[in-house]
Amino acid sequence: NQSTGGAGLQRKKFVAPEGELTVSDVCARIKVHPQTLSNWRKSNIGPPWFRRRLRFFYNLSELDHWYENGEPA
């Protein structure tokens, strides 16, 4: 029996409920670095977000509105 020392273990990708986006989803969609999104949250700028437990989420329609208009829906 050979130990892999953690190699080969994969974390499951978290999938947000329909209509909600994770930080990774948003970064891919609007092409920004996760740290940029974090900075925006801390500075109260950027797309509207909400927190559930220890994760940050973005509503898809609110993100699209913010992206197209530069302001919250």
Coordinates of N, CA and C in Angstrom, one line a residue:
N1 N 0.8 -1.2 0.0 CA 0.0 0.0 0.0 C 0.9 1.2 0.0
Q2 N 0.8 2.1 -1.0 CA 1.6 3.2 -1.2 C 0.9 4.5 -0.9
S3 N 1.4 5.3 0.0 CA 0.7 6.6 0.3 C 1.0 7.6 -0.8
T4 N 0.0 8.4 -1.2 CA 0.2 9.4 -2.3 C 0.6 10.7 -1.7
G5 N 0.6 10.8 -0.3 CA 0.9 12.1 0.3 C 0.0 13.3 -0.1
G6 N -1.2 12.9 -0.5 CA -2.2 14.0 -0.9 C -2.3 14.2 -2.4
A7 N -1.3 13.6 -3.1 CA -1.3 13.7 -4.5 C -2.5 12.9 -5.1
G8 N -3.2 13.5 -6.0 CA -4.3 12.8 -6.6 C -5.6 13.2 -6.0
L9 N -5.6 13.8 -4.8 CA -6.8 14.3 -4.2 C -7.3 15.6 -4.9
Q10 N -8.5 15.6 -5.3 CA -9.0 16.8 -6.0 C -10.2 17.4 -5.2
R11 N -10.2 18.7 -5.1 CA -11.3 19.3 -4.4 C -12.4 19.5 -5.4
K12 N -13.6 19.2 -5.0 CA -14.8 19.4 -5.8 C -15.0 20.9 -6.1
K13 N -15.3 21.3 -7.3 CA -15.6 22.7 -7.6 C -16.9 23.0 -7.1
F14 N -17.0 24.0 -6.3 CA -18.3 24.5 -5.8 C -19.2 25.0 -6.9
V15 N -20.4 24.6 -7.0 CA -21.3 25.1 -8.0 C -22.4 25.9 -7.3
A16 N -22.5 27.2 -7.6 CA -23.5 28.0 -7.0 C -24.9 27.7 -7.6
P17 N -25.9 28.0 -6.8 CA -27.3 27.8 -7.3 C -27.6 28.6 -8.5
E18 N -28.5 28.2 -9.3 CA -28.8 28.9 -10.5 C -29.1 30.4 -10.3
G19 N -28.5 31.2 -11.1 CA -28.7 32.7 -11.0 C -27.7 33.3 -10.1
E20 N -26.9 32.5 -9.4 CA -25.8 33.1 -8.6 C -24.5 32.7 -9.1
L21 N -23.5 33.5 -8.9 CA -22.1 33.3 -9.4 C -21.2 33.3 -8.2
T22 N -20.2 32.4 -8.3 CA -19.1 32.5 -7.3 C -18.1 33.5 -7.7
V23 N -17.1 33.8 -6.9 CA -16.0 34.7 -7.2 C -15.3 34.2 -8.5
S24 N -15.0 33.0 -8.6 CA -14.3 32.4 -9.8 C -15.2 32.7 -11.0
D25 N -16.5 32.5 -10.9 CA -17.4 32.7 -12.0 C -17.3 34.1 -12.5
V26 N -17.4 35.0 -11.5 CA -17.4 36.5 -11.8 C -16.1 36.9 -12.5
C27 N -15.0 36.4 -11.9 CA -13.6 36.7 -12.5 C -13.5 36.3 -13.9
A28 N -14.0 35.1 -14.2 CA -13.9 34.6 -15.6 C -14.9 35.4 -16.5
R29 N -16.0 35.8 -16.0 CA -17.0 36.5 -16.8 C -16.6 37.9 -17.1
I30 N -16.0 38.6 -16.2 CA -15.6 40.0 -16.4 C -14.1 40.2 -16.6
K31 N -13.4 39.1 -16.5 CA -12.0 39.1 -16.7 C -11.2 40.1 -15.8
V32 N -11.4 39.8 -14.5 CA -10.6 40.5 -13.5 C -10.0 39.4 -12.5
H33 N -8.9 39.8 -11.9 CA -8.3 38.9 -10.9 C -9.1 38.8 -9.6
P34 N -9.1 37.7 -9.0 CA -9.8 37.5 -7.7 C -9.5 38.6 -6.7
Q35 N -8.2 39.0 -6.6 CA -7.8 40.0 -5.7 C -8.5 41.4 -6.0
T36 N -8.7 41.7 -7.3 CA -9.3 42.9 -7.7 C -10.8 42.9 -7.1
L37 N -11.5 41.8 -7.3 CA -12.8 41.6 -6.8 C -12.8 41.8 -5.3
S38 N -11.9 41.2 -4.6 CA -11.8 41.4 -3.2 C -11.6 42.8 -2.8
N39 N -10.7 43.5 -3.5 CA -10.4 44.9 -3.2 C -11.7 45.8 -3.4
W40 N -12.4 45.5 -4.5 CA -13.7 46.2 -4.7 C -14.7 46.0 -3.6
R41 N -14.8 44.7 -3.1 CA -15.7 44.4 -2.0 C -15.3 45.3 -0.8
K42 N -14.0 45.3 -0.4 CA -13.5 46.0 0.7 C -13.7 47.5 0.6
S43 N -13.7 48.0 -0.6 CA -13.9 49.5 -0.9 C -15.3 49.9 -1.2
N44 N -16.2 48.9 -1.1 CA -17.6 49.2 -1.5 C -17.8 49.7 -2.9
I45 N -17.0 49.2 -3.8 CA -17.2 49.5 -5.2 C -17.4 48.2 -6.0
G46 N -17.7 48.2 -7.2 CA -17.8 47.0 -8.0 C -19.2 46.5 -7.9
P47 N -19.4 45.3 -8.4 CA -20.7 44.7 -8.5 C -21.3 44.4 -7.1
P48 N -22.6 44.4 -7.0 CA -23.2 44.0 -5.7 C -23.0 42.6 -5.4
W49 N -22.8 42.3 -4.1 CA -22.5 40.9 -3.7 C -23.2 40.6 -2.4
F50 N -23.2 39.3 -2.1 CA -23.7 38.9 -0.8 C -22.9 37.8 -0.3
R51 N -23.0 37.5 1.0 CA -22.2 36.5 1.6 C -23.2 35.4 2.2
R52 N -22.8 34.2 1.9 CA -23.5 33.0 2.5 C -22.4 32.2 3.2
R53 N -22.6 32.0 4.5 CA -21.5 31.3 5.3 C -20.2 32.0 5.0
L54 N -19.2 31.3 4.5 CA -17.9 31.9 4.3 C -17.6 32.2 2.9
R55 N -18.6 32.2 2.0 CA -18.4 32.4 0.6 C -19.1 33.7 0.1
F56 N -18.6 34.3 -0.9 CA -19.1 35.5 -1.5 C -19.8 35.1 -2.8
F57 N -21.0 35.7 -3.1 CA -21.8 35.4 -4.3 C -22.2 36.6 -4.9
Y58 N -22.5 36.5 -6.2 CA -23.0 37.6 -7.0 C -24.3 37.1 -7.8
N59 N -25.3 37.9 -7.8 CA -26.5 37.6 -8.5 C -26.2 37.9 -10.0
L60 N -26.5 37.0 -10.9 CA -26.2 37.1 -12.3 C -26.8 38.3 -12.9
S61 N -28.1 38.6 -12.7 CA -28.7 39.7 -13.3 C -28.2 41.0 -12.8
E62 N -27.8 41.1 -11.5 CA -27.3 42.3 -10.9 C -25.9 42.5 -11.5
L63 N -25.1 41.5 -11.6 CA -23.7 41.6 -12.2 C -23.8 42.1 -13.6
D64 N -24.7 41.5 -14.4 CA -24.8 42.0 -15.8 C -25.2 43.5 -15.9
H65 N -26.2 43.9 -15.0 CA -26.6 45.3 -15.0 C -25.5 46.2 -14.6
W66 N -24.7 45.8 -13.6 CA -23.6 46.6 -13.1 C -22.5 46.7 -14.3
Y67 N -22.3 45.6 -14.9 CA -21.3 45.5 -16.0 C -21.7 46.4 -17.2
E68 N -22.9 46.4 -17.5 CA -23.4 47.2 -18.6 C -23.6 48.7 -18.3
N69 N -23.9 49.0 -17.1 CA -24.3 50.4 -16.7 C -23.3 51.0 -15.7
G70 N -22.4 50.2 -15.1 CA -21.5 50.7 -14.2 C -22.1 51.1 -12.8
E71 N -23.3 50.6 -12.6 CA -23.9 50.9 -11.3 C -24.8 49.7 -10.9
P72 N -25.1 49.6 -9.6 CA -26.0 48.6 -9.1 C -27.4 48.6 -9.7
A73 N -28.0 47.5 -9.8 CA -29.4 47.4 -10.3 C -30.4 48.0 -9.3

